[in-house]
Coordinates of C-alpha atoms and ligand atoms in Angstrom, one line a residue:
Chain A
M27 CA 111.4 64.3 103.8
V28 CA 108.2 66.4 104.3
L29 CA 110.0 69.7 103.3
S30 CA 113.1 70.3 101.3
V31 CA 114.5 73.6 100.4
V32 CA 117.1 73.3 97.7
G33 CA 119.4 76.2 96.7
V34 CA 117.0 79.0 97.5
S35 CA 117.9 82.6 97.2
H36 CA 115.4 85.5 97.4
V37 CA 115.7 89.0 96.2
F38 CA 112.9 91.7 96.6
P39 CA 113.1 93.9 93.8
G40 CA 112.8 97.6 95.0
A41 CA 112.9 101.1 93.2
V42 CA 116.2 102.0 95.1
G43 CA 117.7 98.7 94.2
D44 CA 117.0 94.9 94.7
L45 CA 117.2 93.8 98.3
S46 CA 119.0 90.2 98.5
V47 CA 117.3 88.7 101.6
L48 CA 118.2 84.8 101.5
G49 CA 121.5 83.4 100.1
D50 CA 121.6 79.8 99.1
I51 CA 119.6 77.9 101.7
D52 CA 119.4 74.2 101.8
L53 CA 117.5 72.7 104.4
E54 CA 115.3 69.4 104.8
V55 CA 112.7 68.7 107.5
R56 CA 111.8 65.3 108.4
S57 CA 108.2 64.2 109.1
G58 CA 107.3 64.8 112.8
E59 CA 110.4 67.1 113.4
F60 CA 110.3 70.1 115.2
V61 CA 112.7 72.6 113.5
A62 CA 113.6 76.1 114.9
I63 CA 115.1 78.8 112.7
V64 CA 116.9 81.6 114.6
G65 CA 118.6 84.6 113.3
P66 CA 119.0 88.4 113.8
S67 CA 116.1 90.7 113.2
G68 CA 115.7 91.3 109.4
C69 CA 117.8 88.5 108.3
G70 CA 115.1 86.8 106.3
K71 CA 113.5 84.4 108.6
T72 CA 110.0 85.5 107.8
T73 CA 110.7 85.4 104.2
L74 CA 112.1 81.9 104.4
L75 CA 109.1 80.7 106.3
N76 CA 106.9 82.3 103.7
L77 CA 108.8 80.5 100.8
M78 CA 108.4 77.2 102.9
S79 CA 104.9 77.5 103.2
G80 CA 103.8 78.7 99.7
L81 CA 103.0 82.1 100.8
D82 CA 105.7 83.3 98.2
H83 CA 107.8 81.8 95.8
P84 CA 111.5 81.8 95.9
S85 CA 113.4 83.9 93.2
V86 CA 116.1 81.0 92.9
G87 CA 116.0 77.4 93.9
S88 CA 112.9 75.3 94.7
V89 CA 110.8 74.3 97.9
E90 CA 108.9 71.1 97.9
L91 CA 106.3 69.9 100.3
R92 CA 106.1 66.2 100.0
G93 CA 107.3 66.5 96.4
A94 CA 105.4 69.4 95.0
P95 CA 105.6 73.0 95.6
P96 CA 103.6 74.2 98.6
V97 CA 100.4 76.2 98.1
A98 CA 99.2 78.5 101.1
G99 CA 95.9 77.5 102.4
M100 CA 96.5 73.7 101.7
P101 CA 94.2 72.0 104.3
D102 CA 96.8 70.1 106.3
L103 CA 98.9 73.4 106.8
G104 CA 98.8 75.3 109.9
Y105 CA 100.0 78.8 110.5
L106 CA 100.5 80.7 113.8
F107 CA 101.8 84.3 113.6
A108 CA 102.9 87.0 116.1
R109 CA 99.7 88.8 115.8
D110 CA 96.6 86.6 116.6
A111 CA 94.6 88.0 113.6
L112 CA 91.3 87.1 115.7
L113 CA 88.1 88.4 114.0
P114 CA 86.7 90.9 116.5
W115 CA 83.1 90.1 115.4
R116 CA 83.4 86.6 116.3
T117 CA 83.3 85.0 119.7
V118 CA 86.2 82.8 121.0
L119 CA 84.6 79.7 120.0
G120 CA 83.6 81.4 116.6
N121 CA 87.2 82.1 116.0
A122 CA 88.5 78.7 117.0
E123 CA 86.0 76.9 114.8
L124 CA 87.0 79.0 111.8
A125 CA 89.1 76.4 109.9
L126 CA 86.7 73.7 110.2
E127 CA 83.8 75.9 109.1
L128 CA 85.7 76.8 106.0
R129 CA 86.1 73.2 105.3
G130 CA 82.3 72.6 105.6
V131 CA 82.4 70.5 108.8
G132 CA 78.9 70.6 110.3
R133 CA 77.9 73.1 113.0
A134 CA 77.7 70.6 116.0
E135 CA 80.7 68.7 115.1
R136 CA 83.1 71.9 114.5
R137 CA 81.7 73.4 117.8
D138 CA 82.6 70.3 119.7
A139 CA 85.9 70.3 118.3
A140 CA 86.7 74.0 118.8
A141 CA 85.3 73.8 122.5
R142 CA 87.6 70.7 123.2
L143 CA 90.6 72.5 121.9
L144 CA 89.7 75.7 123.9
G145 CA 89.5 73.6 126.9
Q146 CA 93.1 72.1 126.1
V147 CA 94.6 75.7 125.9
G148 CA 93.0 76.8 129.2
L149 CA 90.1 78.8 127.8
A150 CA 87.2 76.5 129.0
G151 CA 84.3 78.9 129.9
F152 CA 85.3 81.8 127.7
E153 CA 83.7 80.4 124.4
D154 CA 81.2 83.2 124.3
R155 CA 83.5 86.1 125.1
Y156 CA 84.7 88.4 122.3
P157 CA 88.4 88.9 121.6
A158 CA 88.4 92.4 123.0
Q159 CA 87.4 90.9 126.4
L160 CA 90.8 88.7 126.4
S161 CA 94.1 89.4 127.6
Q162 CA 97.0 89.3 125.0
G163 CA 98.1 85.9 126.2
M164 CA 94.4 84.5 126.1
R165 CA 93.9 85.9 122.6
Q166 CA 97.1 84.1 121.3
R167 CA 95.8 81.0 123.1
V168 CA 92.7 81.2 121.0
A169 CA 94.9 81.5 117.9
I170 CA 96.7 78.4 118.8
A171 CA 93.3 76.5 119.3
R172 CA 92.2 78.0 115.7
T173 CA 95.4 76.6 114.2
L174 CA 95.3 73.1 115.8
V175 CA 91.8 72.4 115.5
A176 CA 92.2 71.3 111.9
H177 CA 94.9 68.8 112.8
P178 CA 97.4 70.4 110.4
S179 CA 100.4 67.8 109.6
V180 CA 102.7 70.6 109.0
L181 CA 102.9 73.8 111.3
F182 CA 104.6 77.1 110.4
L183 CA 105.2 79.4 113.5
D184 CA 106.4 82.9 112.9
E185 CA 107.4 84.3 116.2
P186 CA 104.3 83.1 117.8
F187 CA 105.0 84.1 121.2
S188 CA 107.1 87.2 120.7
A189 CA 104.3 89.9 121.4
L190 CA 104.0 88.4 124.9
D191 CA 105.5 89.3 128.2
A192 CA 108.1 87.1 129.4
H193 CA 105.7 84.9 132.0
T194 CA 102.9 84.6 129.3
K195 CA 105.5 83.6 126.9
L196 CA 106.7 80.8 128.9
L197 CA 103.1 79.6 130.0
L198 CA 102.2 79.5 126.0
Q199 CA 105.5 77.7 125.1
E200 CA 104.5 75.1 127.7
T201 CA 100.9 74.7 126.6
F202 CA 102.0 74.6 122.9
S203 CA 104.6 71.8 123.8
E204 CA 102.2 69.8 125.4
L205 CA 99.6 69.9 122.6
W206 CA 102.2 69.4 120.0
G207 CA 103.4 66.3 121.9
G208 CA 99.9 64.6 121.2
L209 CA 99.8 65.7 117.5
G210 CA 103.0 64.3 115.9
S211 CA 102.8 67.1 113.5
T212 CA 106.0 68.7 111.7
V213 CA 106.8 72.0 113.0
V214 CA 108.9 75.0 111.6
L215 CA 109.3 77.6 114.3
I216 CA 110.8 81.1 113.3
T217 CA 112.1 83.0 116.3
H218 CA 114.8 85.6 117.3
D219 CA 114.6 83.9 120.8
L220 CA 117.5 81.5 121.1
G221 CA 116.1 80.2 124.5
E222 CA 112.8 79.4 122.9
A223 CA 114.4 77.7 120.0
V224 CA 116.4 75.3 122.2
A225 CA 113.7 74.6 124.6
M226 CA 111.3 73.5 121.8
A227 CA 113.0 72.2 119.0
D228 CA 114.7 68.9 117.9
R229 CA 117.0 71.0 115.4
V230 CA 118.0 74.7 115.7
V231 CA 119.1 76.3 112.5
L232 CA 121.3 79.4 113.0
M233 CA 121.1 82.1 110.2
T234 CA 123.6 85.0 109.4
R235 CA 122.5 88.5 109.1
R236 CA 120.9 89.5 105.9
P237 CA 121.2 88.1 103.2
G238 CA 120.4 85.3 105.4
R239 CA 122.5 82.0 105.0
I240 CA 122.7 79.0 107.2
K241 CA 125.5 79.5 109.6
R242 CA 125.0 76.3 112.0
V243 CA 122.6 73.4 112.4
V244 CA 122.6 71.9 116.1
T245 CA 120.7 69.0 117.2
V246 CA 119.1 69.3 120.6
D247 CA 119.2 66.0 122.6
I248 CA 116.8 66.7 125.3
P249 CA 114.2 64.0 125.9
R250 CA 110.6 64.6 125.2
P251 CA 108.2 65.4 126.6
R252 CA 110.0 68.6 127.4
S253 CA 108.8 71.2 129.7
P254 CA 110.3 74.7 128.7
M255 CA 109.7 76.0 132.2
A256 CA 111.9 73.3 133.8
L257 CA 114.7 73.4 131.3
Q258 CA 116.4 76.1 133.2
D259 CA 118.5 73.5 135.2
D260 CA 119.1 71.2 132.2
A261 CA 122.6 70.7 131.2
E262 CA 122.0 69.9 127.5
Y263 CA 119.8 72.9 127.3
H264 CA 122.6 75.2 128.5
R265 CA 125.2 73.3 126.3
V266 CA 123.4 74.0 123.3
F267 CA 122.3 77.6 124.3
D268 CA 126.0 78.4 124.9
Q269 CA 127.3 76.9 121.9
L270 CA 124.8 78.9 119.5
W271 CA 124.8 82.1 121.7
E272 CA 128.2 83.4 120.9
E273 CA 127.6 83.0 117.1
L274 CA 124.2 84.5 117.3
R275 CA 125.7 87.5 119.1
Q276 CA 128.1 88.0 116.5
E277 CA 125.5 88.2 113.9
V278 CA 123.4 90.4 115.9
V279 CA 126.2 92.8 116.8
E280 CA 127.3 93.0 113.0
S281 CA 123.8 93.5 111.7
A282 CA 123.5 96.5 114.2
E283 CA 126.7 98.1 113.2
G284 CA 126.0 101.5 111.8
I285 CA 122.8 101.7 113.6
L286 CA 124.1 101.8 117.2
P287 CA 126.9 103.9 118.4
A288 CA 130.4 102.3 118.2
G289 CA 131.2 100.2 121.1
S290 CA 127.8 100.1 122.6
V291 CA 126.9 96.6 121.8
E292 CA 130.5 95.0 122.1
R293 CA 130.0 94.2 125.8
E294 CA 131.0 90.7 126.1
G295 CA 128.2 88.2 127.0
S296 CA 125.7 90.9 127.5
P297 CA 122.3 89.2 127.4
L298 CA 120.6 92.0 125.4
W299 CA 118.9 89.8 123.1
A300 CA 118.7 86.6 125.2
Q301 CA 115.6 85.6 126.9
H302 CA 117.2 82.7 128.7
Chain B
M23 CA 67.0 117.2 113.7
G24 CA 70.1 116.9 111.7
A25 CA 72.2 116.6 115.0
A26 CA 70.0 114.0 116.6
L27 CA 70.2 111.7 113.6
S28 CA 73.3 112.4 112.1
A29 CA 75.8 112.0 115.1
P30 CA 78.3 109.6 113.4
A31 CA 78.3 106.1 114.7
A32 CA 81.7 106.1 116.2
T33 CA 81.0 109.1 118.3
R34 CA 78.0 107.6 119.6
A35 CA 79.4 104.3 120.2
A36 CA 82.2 105.8 122.0
S37 CA 80.1 107.8 124.3
R38 CA 78.1 104.7 124.9
S39 CA 81.2 102.9 126.1
R40 CA 81.3 105.1 129.1
R41 CA 77.9 104.2 130.1
P42 CA 76.9 101.0 131.9
R43 CA 75.7 98.2 129.5
S44 CA 72.3 97.4 131.0
R45 CA 69.3 98.5 129.2
S46 CA 67.3 99.3 132.2
L47 CA 67.5 102.8 133.7
G48 CA 70.2 102.6 136.5
R49 CA 71.1 105.4 138.6
R50 CA 73.1 106.9 135.7
G51 CA 70.1 106.6 133.4
L52 CA 68.2 108.5 135.7
Q53 CA 70.7 111.3 136.0
V54 CA 70.9 111.4 132.2
R55 CA 67.1 111.6 131.9
A56 CA 66.8 114.4 134.6
I57 CA 69.5 116.5 132.9
Q58 CA 67.7 116.1 129.6
L59 CA 64.5 117.3 131.0
G60 CA 66.2 120.1 132.7
L61 CA 67.8 121.3 129.3
L62 CA 64.4 121.0 127.7
L63 CA 62.9 123.2 130.4
V64 CA 65.6 125.7 129.9
L65 CA 65.3 125.9 126.4
F66 CA 61.6 126.4 126.3
G67 CA 61.3 128.3 129.5
G68 CA 64.1 130.7 128.2
W69 CA 62.2 131.0 124.8
Q70 CA 58.9 131.7 126.6
L71 CA 60.5 134.0 128.9
S72 CA 62.2 136.1 126.3
T73 CA 59.1 136.3 124.4
E74 CA 57.2 137.5 127.6
L75 CA 59.8 140.1 128.2
G76 CA 59.5 141.4 124.7
W77 CA 63.0 140.2 123.6
L78 CA 61.6 137.9 120.9
S79 CA 58.6 138.6 118.8
P80 CA 56.1 135.7 118.5
A81 CA 55.5 137.0 114.9
F82 CA 58.8 135.7 114.1
T83 CA 59.8 133.1 116.5
S84 CA 56.6 132.0 118.0
A85 CA 56.6 130.7 121.5
P86 CA 56.2 127.4 123.3
S87 CA 52.9 128.6 124.7
R88 CA 51.7 129.1 121.2
F89 CA 53.2 126.3 119.2
I90 CA 52.7 123.6 121.6
P91 CA 48.9 124.1 121.5
S92 CA 49.0 124.4 117.9
F93 CA 50.9 121.1 117.6
W94 CA 48.6 119.3 119.9
H95 CA 45.6 120.6 117.9
G96 CA 47.1 119.3 114.7
L97 CA 47.7 116.1 116.1
T98 CA 44.2 115.5 117.8
N99 CA 42.4 116.9 114.8
G100 CA 43.9 114.4 112.5
T101 CA 45.7 116.7 110.0
L102 CA 49.4 116.0 111.0
L103 CA 49.5 112.3 111.3
P104 CA 48.7 111.6 107.7
L105 CA 51.2 114.0 106.5
T106 CA 53.9 112.4 108.8
A107 CA 52.8 109.0 107.4
T108 CA 53.5 110.5 103.8
T109 CA 56.8 112.0 104.7
L110 CA 57.9 108.8 106.4
F111 CA 56.8 106.6 103.4
E112 CA 59.1 108.6 101.2
T113 CA 62.0 108.6 103.7
F114 CA 61.9 104.9 104.3
V115 CA 61.4 103.8 100.5
G116 CA 64.1 106.3 99.6
F117 CA 66.3 105.1 102.3
A118 CA 65.9 101.5 101.6
I119 CA 66.6 102.0 97.8
A120 CA 69.5 104.1 98.4
A121 CA 70.9 101.5 101.0
V122 CA 70.6 98.5 98.7
L123 CA 71.9 100.3 95.6
G124 CA 74.7 101.9 97.7
V125 CA 76.1 98.9 99.7
A126 CA 75.9 97.0 96.3
A127 CA 77.7 99.7 94.3
G128 CA 80.3 100.1 97.3
I129 CA 81.1 96.4 97.3
V130 CA 81.5 96.1 93.5
L131 CA 83.8 99.1 93.2
A132 CA 86.0 98.0 96.2
E133 CA 86.2 94.5 94.9
F134 CA 86.9 95.2 91.3
P135 CA 89.5 97.8 90.9
L136 CA 89.0 98.0 87.1
I137 CA 85.4 99.1 87.6
D138 CA 86.4 101.5 90.2
D139 CA 89.1 103.3 88.2
A140 CA 86.9 103.3 85.1
T141 CA 83.9 104.8 87.0
R142 CA 85.6 107.2 89.3
P143 CA 85.1 110.3 87.3
F144 CA 81.5 109.6 87.0
M145 CA 81.0 108.8 90.7
T146 CA 82.7 111.9 91.6
G147 CA 81.1 114.2 89.2
F148 CA 77.6 112.9 90.1
N149 CA 78.5 113.1 93.9
T150 CA 79.4 116.8 93.4
L151 CA 76.2 117.8 91.9
P152 CA 73.9 119.7 94.5
R153 CA 71.1 117.1 94.6
I154 CA 68.8 119.4 96.6
A155 CA 69.1 122.1 93.8
L156 CA 67.9 119.3 91.4
A157 CA 64.7 118.8 93.3
P158 CA 62.8 121.1 90.9
L159 CA 64.2 118.9 88.0
F160 CA 62.9 115.8 89.6
V161 CA 59.4 117.5 89.9
L162 CA 59.5 118.2 86.2
W163 CA 60.4 114.5 85.5
F164 CA 58.5 112.6 88.2
G165 CA 55.5 114.8 88.9
L166 CA 54.3 116.4 92.0
G167 CA 53.8 113.0 93.9
S168 CA 56.0 110.9 96.2
L169 CA 57.9 109.8 93.4
S170 CA 59.9 113.0 92.8
R171 CA 60.9 113.0 96.5
I172 CA 61.9 109.2 96.5
V173 CA 64.1 109.8 93.6
L174 CA 65.7 112.9 95.5
V175 CA 66.1 110.8 98.5
V176 CA 67.6 108.0 96.7
S177 CA 70.2 110.5 94.8
L178 CA 71.1 111.8 98.2
G179 CA 71.5 108.6 100.1
F180 CA 73.4 106.5 97.4
F181 CA 76.5 108.0 97.4
I182 CA 76.8 108.3 101.2
V183 CA 76.2 104.5 101.6
A184 CA 78.4 103.7 98.5
I185 CA 81.3 105.8 99.9
N186 CA 81.0 104.3 103.4
T187 CA 80.7 100.9 102.2
Y188 CA 83.7 101.2 99.7
A189 CA 85.8 102.6 102.6
G190 CA 84.6 99.7 105.1
V191 CA 85.5 97.1 102.4
R192 CA 88.8 98.7 101.6
S193 CA 89.9 99.1 105.3
V194 CA 90.0 95.3 106.3
D195 CA 93.0 94.5 108.2
R196 CA 95.9 92.9 106.3
D197 CA 96.1 90.4 109.0
T198 CA 92.6 89.2 108.3
L199 CA 93.2 88.9 104.8
L200 CA 96.5 86.9 105.6
L201 CA 94.4 84.8 107.8
A202 CA 91.7 84.1 104.9
R203 CA 94.5 83.2 102.8
V204 CA 96.2 80.6 105.1
L205 CA 92.9 79.1 105.9
G206 CA 92.5 78.3 102.1
A207 CA 89.3 80.7 101.7
G208 CA 88.2 81.2 98.2
R209 CA 87.0 84.6 96.6
W210 CA 83.5 84.2 97.9
R211 CA 84.4 82.8 101.1
R212 CA 86.8 85.6 101.8
F213 CA 84.4 88.2 101.0
R214 CA 81.6 86.7 103.2
T215 CA 83.6 85.7 106.3
F216 CA 86.4 88.0 106.4
V217 CA 85.8 91.2 104.4
L218 CA 82.0 92.0 104.7
P219 CA 81.8 91.6 108.6
A220 CA 84.7 93.9 109.0
A221 CA 83.0 96.4 106.7
V222 CA 79.9 96.4 108.7
P223 CA 80.5 99.3 111.2
A224 CA 81.4 101.5 108.3
I225 CA 78.4 100.4 106.4
F226 CA 76.3 101.0 109.3
A227 CA 77.7 104.5 109.7
G228 CA 76.8 105.2 106.1
L229 CA 73.1 104.0 106.6
Q230 CA 72.8 106.2 109.6
L231 CA 73.8 109.2 107.6
D232 CA 71.7 108.0 104.8
L233 CA 68.5 108.0 107.1
T234 CA 69.2 111.4 108.2
Y235 CA 69.6 112.7 104.7
A236 CA 66.6 110.7 103.5
F237 CA 64.5 112.5 106.1
I238 CA 65.8 116.0 105.2
G239 CA 65.5 115.2 101.5
A240 CA 61.9 114.0 101.9
V241 CA 61.0 117.2 103.8
V242 CA 62.9 119.5 101.6
G243 CA 61.5 117.9 98.6
E244 CA 58.0 118.3 99.9
M245 CA 58.6 121.9 100.8
L246 CA 59.6 122.6 97.1
S247 CA 57.0 120.6 95.4
G248 CA 53.8 121.5 96.9
S249 CA 51.5 120.6 99.4
Q250 CA 52.3 117.0 100.5
G251 CA 53.7 115.6 103.5
L252 CA 55.3 117.5 106.5
G253 CA 57.5 119.5 104.3
G254 CA 54.4 120.7 102.2
Y255 CA 52.6 121.4 105.5
L256 CA 55.6 123.7 106.7
A257 CA 55.5 125.3 103.2
V258 CA 51.8 126.2 103.3
Q259 CA 52.2 127.5 107.0
M260 CA 55.0 129.7 106.0
G261 CA 53.2 130.9 103.1
S262 CA 50.1 131.9 104.9
F263 CA 52.5 133.4 107.8
D264 CA 51.2 130.9 110.4
I265 CA 54.3 130.9 112.4
D266 CA 52.8 128.9 115.2
A267 CA 51.6 126.0 112.9
F268 CA 55.0 126.2 111.5
F269 CA 56.9 125.8 114.8
G270 CA 54.3 123.1 115.5
G271 CA 55.3 121.3 112.5
L272 CA 58.9 121.7 113.3
L273 CA 58.3 120.1 116.7
L274 CA 56.7 117.2 115.3
L275 CA 59.5 116.8 112.6
V276 CA 62.1 116.7 115.7
I277 CA 60.1 114.2 117.7
V278 CA 59.9 112.0 114.6
A279 CA 63.6 112.1 114.0
L280 CA 64.3 111.4 117.6
I281 CA 62.1 108.2 117.6
V282 CA 63.8 107.1 114.2
S283 CA 67.3 107.8 115.6
W284 CA 66.4 105.8 118.9
L285 CA 65.1 102.8 116.8
V286 CA 68.5 102.8 114.7
R287 CA 70.3 102.8 118.0
L288 CA 68.6 99.7 119.2
A289 CA 69.3 97.9 115.8
E290 CA 73.0 99.1 116.1
S291 CA 73.6 97.9 119.5
W292 CA 72.3 94.5 118.5
L293 CA 74.2 94.3 115.3
L294 CA 77.5 95.4 116.6
R295 CA 77.4 93.6 119.9
W296 CA 81.1 92.9 119.5
R297 CA 81.9 96.6 119.2
V298 CA 80.3 97.3 122.4
A299 CA 82.7 94.9 124.1
E300 CA 85.7 96.4 122.3
L301 CA 84.8 100.0 123.0
H302 CA 83.9 99.1 126.7
G303 CA 87.3 99.9 128.2
T304 CA 88.5 96.1 128.3
A305 CA 90.3 96.3 125.0
R306 CA 94.1 95.7 125.3
R307 CA 95.3 96.1 121.8
Ligands
ADP417 N1 107.6 92.2 100.5 C1 108.8 92.7 100.9 N2 109.2 93.7 99.7 C2 110.5 94.2 100.2 N3 111.2 93.9 101.1 C3 111.0 93.0 102.0 C4 109.5 92.4 101.9 N4 109.4 91.7 102.9 C5 110.5 91.8 103.7 N5 111.4 92.7 103.1 C6 112.7 93.0 103.5 O1 113.5 91.8 103.6 C7 114.2 91.7 104.8 C8 114.0 90.5 105.7 O2 112.7 90.5 106.2 P1 112.0 89.4 107.2 O3 112.1 88.2 106.4 O4 110.8 89.8 107.5 O5 113.1 89.4 108.4 P2 112.9 88.6 109.8 O6 111.7 87.9 109.8 O7 114.1 87.8 109.8 O8 113.2 89.7 110.7 C9 113.9 93.0 105.5 O9 115.1 93.9 105.3 C10 112.7 93.5 105.2 O10 112.6 94.9 105.2
MG418 MG1 110.0 88.1 110.9

């Protein structure tokens, strides 16, 4: 096991009362595995990822990464978030080489590596642009290059494609899947998008509404290499999607109760939250 | 001259964003120059005409036909240039000292909350003192020479730079700090690579204001402390009711200020190249 989460609960203390966010999570991730964690908005997905990646520490229970508590910033961990966090004063190349620069890799070597990776994410020729001159999708491609350039062995992705429009999202999922195929790193992907989870992961973990617990774990038997774009006709993809969809829908509806007018979310099979 | 130098960096950067990037004078550049020349002619022409028609009295407001020759005479007979050199010396030395001290103080205060909290009442207190009103005190302490003016200039500029630097360092994006953390940046790395560059635009805006106040401080200090520099010249001319020479001196002041602000703008457009891209209408965030 690369990562193990044992009996983790998490509480955010607050002035008006404590907020219990995660309830008794047990989860193991094998080396080289791609695990997606899906759940309704606000159920504690980001909190769980932060605990798994050392950005925060659980109130109860323990998280171990190769036998020791994870520490954020460890060199073989990679992170990718919904917001690209590109440094606006650095060029595309300057952003992509950041991780290697911080590690003290020589200028020529890190520029080579960054340029190669930028080529792989489809940004050859854009090395000298500034982030403000790029589209949202291109910016996120730079962020992918920035994350992968240091060859992290464990990748933590928090809704990395959710700020993108539907087409760009598919293209980036495709690019990421391709690159990941050649890396062999372990991936934990947080998403609210069930289609994305099923298309990309080996295992999908479904969480309940807050306080998030694990409701169901399903293995996805679609052979690799996969192309998220070509899965629309795949029987296994639809089988897993449909199996999880009804359960996710229930959680979403119930967590929305009291927010939306009665009955407005009860239309059976409504693809309100599916991007499928 | 205040307006020419003190337009905040952001405003100017924004107005430049609507302008084509090229340095050479394009069609647009020529239009701008033509309009500027027109405005100058309207200003000086209107002034002259009002004087000719007897609406303005040259004893109080001089007139272009009087102060331009006086200005030219002062330049060519060698009286004005050494005065300008004195004023610029005080301006730049005071500016530089205030810049170094102000940036350092702003960074320390922003990065060390304990020092920030402990020194806050002192910073606020000293910043509230009307420094210009202290000019006579500085003369008493540091004499009639340039030193008293440099101290005045530093006392004006220091807080401006410190406050802008502080705000810049504090305004760093949370995403940027998160990135520094996940990339494993240590304290110094985090500051050098993530925090300081993010603060550069604010620091630069502070430096530009510092320069404006340095110039004003030097001139006012000279006016209050005697006969040196452009300020001293202005005071002497006013004392002898030579209004034409006084306005001639003002004209020189304005020209010097414009040249300095143009140099600052060149430096800015180089230092903040990435901002030009950002403000150029292609930003999609
Ligand atoms: N630092 C924090 N302090 C207090 N409450 C928080 C904090 N971070 C998240 N929360 C709360 O915890 C809940 C779960 O948040 P999060 O893990 O971000 O959910 P998700 O990523 O599944 O949308 C939300 O109700 C959120 O408001
Ligand atoms: Mg989240």
